Each structure stands twice: as structure tokens, then as C-alpha cells.
Tab-separated table of C-alpha atoms in Angstrom:
chain	number	residue	atom	x	y	z
A	1	GLU	CA	77.885	60.888	109.215
A	2	GLY	CA	81.700	60.164	108.683
A	3	GLU	CA	84.430	62.663	109.013
A	4	ALA	CA	85.682	64.150	105.776
A	5	PRO	CA	89.187	62.663	104.761
A	6	ARG	CA	92.163	64.705	105.656
A	7	LEU	CA	93.426	67.124	103.309
A	8	LEU	CA	97.265	66.754	103.227
A	9	ALA	CA	98.122	68.610	100.059
A	10	LEU	CA	96.496	71.335	98.038
A	11	ALA	CA	97.964	72.270	94.525
A	12	LEU	CA	96.379	75.453	93.180
A	13	SER	CA	99.291	76.680	91.088
A	14	GLU	CA	98.060	79.055	88.316
A	15	SER	CA	94.578	78.130	89.396
A	16	GLU	CA	91.257	79.719	88.271
A	17	ASP	CA	89.881	78.450	91.487
A	18	LEU	CA	91.287	81.395	93.242
A	19	ARG	CA	89.616	83.976	91.048
A	20	CYS	CA	87.339	85.925	93.450
A	21	VAL	CA	83.546	85.947	92.455
A	22	ASP	CA	82.455	88.033	95.506
A	23	ILE	CA	81.109	91.220	93.984
A	24	MET	CA	81.530	92.916	97.432
A	25	CYS	CA	85.259	92.238	97.208
A	26	GLN	CA	87.761	94.782	95.920
A	27	PHE	CA	89.626	92.018	93.949
A	28	VAL	CA	86.538	90.554	92.061
A	29	GLY	CA	87.768	88.840	89.017
A	30	ASP	CA	91.428	88.604	90.106
A	31	ALA	CA	93.124	86.032	92.503
A	32	CYS	CA	92.040	86.702	96.019
A	33	ALA	CA	93.134	85.237	99.339
A	34	CYS	CA	89.392	85.185	100.464
A	35	ARG	CA	88.635	82.169	98.483
A	36	LEU	CA	91.678	80.332	99.718
A	37	ALA	CA	90.875	81.321	103.382
A	38	ARG	CA	87.572	79.668	103.099
A	39	VAL	CA	89.038	76.232	102.025
A	40	LEU	CA	91.896	76.442	104.655
A	41	ASP	CA	89.386	77.335	107.458
A	42	ARG	CA	87.202	74.267	106.668
A	43	ARG	CA	89.771	71.623	105.566
A	44	GLY	CA	93.368	73.025	106.452
A	45	LYS	CA	94.027	71.553	109.886
A	46	TRP	CA	96.079	68.707	108.552
A	47	LEU	CA	97.548	70.339	105.532
A	48	LYS	CA	101.215	69.734	105.026
A	49	VAL	CA	101.794	71.031	101.392
A	50	LEU	CA	100.273	74.142	99.886
A	51	ASP	CA	101.196	75.273	96.441
A	52	VAL	CA	99.625	78.649	95.458
A	53	ARG	CA	102.400	79.748	92.998
A	54	GLY	CA	101.696	81.794	89.965
A	55	ASN	CA	98.336	83.219	90.811
A	56	GLY	CA	98.970	86.921	91.280
A	57	LEU	CA	98.069	86.862	94.781
A	58	ARG	CA	98.629	90.081	96.673
A	59	ALA	CA	98.597	88.463	100.156
A	60	LEU	CA	98.028	85.143	101.815
A	61	PRO	CA	95.188	84.801	104.341
A	62	GLY	CA	96.100	84.930	107.983
A	63	VAL	CA	94.996	81.204	108.433
A	64	VAL	CA	97.953	80.113	106.465
A	65	TRP	CA	100.298	81.246	109.181
A	66	GLU	CA	98.182	79.180	111.683
A	67	LEU	CA	98.511	75.855	109.900
A	68	ARG	CA	100.594	73.939	112.360
A	69	ALA	CA	101.061	70.892	110.194
A	70	LEU	CA	102.289	72.881	107.209
A	71	GLU	CA	105.675	71.739	106.063
A	72	VAL	CA	105.880	73.199	102.608
A	73	LEU	CA	104.420	76.436	101.312
A	74	ASP	CA	105.065	77.590	97.725
A	75	ALA	CA	103.914	81.006	97.066
A	76	SER	CA	106.309	82.039	94.490
A	77	ASP	CA	105.467	84.151	91.391
A	78	ASN	CA	102.885	86.057	93.228
A	79	ALA	CA	102.515	89.745	94.285
A	80	ILE	CA	103.350	88.980	97.847
A	81	GLY	CA	106.115	91.181	99.338
A	82	VAL	CA	108.402	90.347	102.187
A	83	GLU	CA	106.454	93.053	104.214
A	84	ASP	CA	103.325	90.884	103.921
A	85	VAL	CA	104.910	87.867	105.888
A	86	PRO	CA	104.338	87.996	109.579
A	87	PHE	CA	107.894	86.681	110.489
A	88	ASP	CA	107.286	87.446	114.316
A	89	ALA	CA	104.226	85.254	114.365
A	90	LEU	CA	106.151	82.330	112.653
A	91	ILE	CA	108.862	82.350	115.275
A	92	ALA	CA	106.581	82.343	118.284
């Protein structure tokens, strides 16, 4: 069985794909980081560009800060505050 092609860019601007459908999640029906985390856990190793702008996300999943190949992150027009970004982890 062959290896899946490398995912280099992920464009999810104003995407319905980030709407949570997990009835156990407090954000069911809204944009939720859990759906994004699942994709990035499986396919994010080589990701260079991530565009999640305009989704109303309240946070980004922790896996985003572990994407070593990531060069461009656009998370503008979301509900993410400066306090939600782990700057110390990014410097290390």
C-alpha cells in the first residue's frame, strides 16, 4: 500500500468543514478546533500553509504549534486572542 501524498497546503477559509458534529463537544454546530486537530494529526507533518481565516474559531489545536514545516498561518478573523497563542513554545 502506497504512502498518501504529502499535504503541503490546507485552505479552510470560511469553511463549513470546521463545523463540529460531535454531540459530546460543547461547540457542536459551531467552528471547532477538534475537527482541524484530527486532520492535522493525520496529515499535517509536511504542511507549509494553513489558512483557517474567518471561521469563528475560539482556539487553534495544540498540534498547530507542533507543525515544524509550517511557514504560513492565517488565522485572522477568528475569535482567537493573543492569550491563546503559546509564544513561549514557539520560541523554543
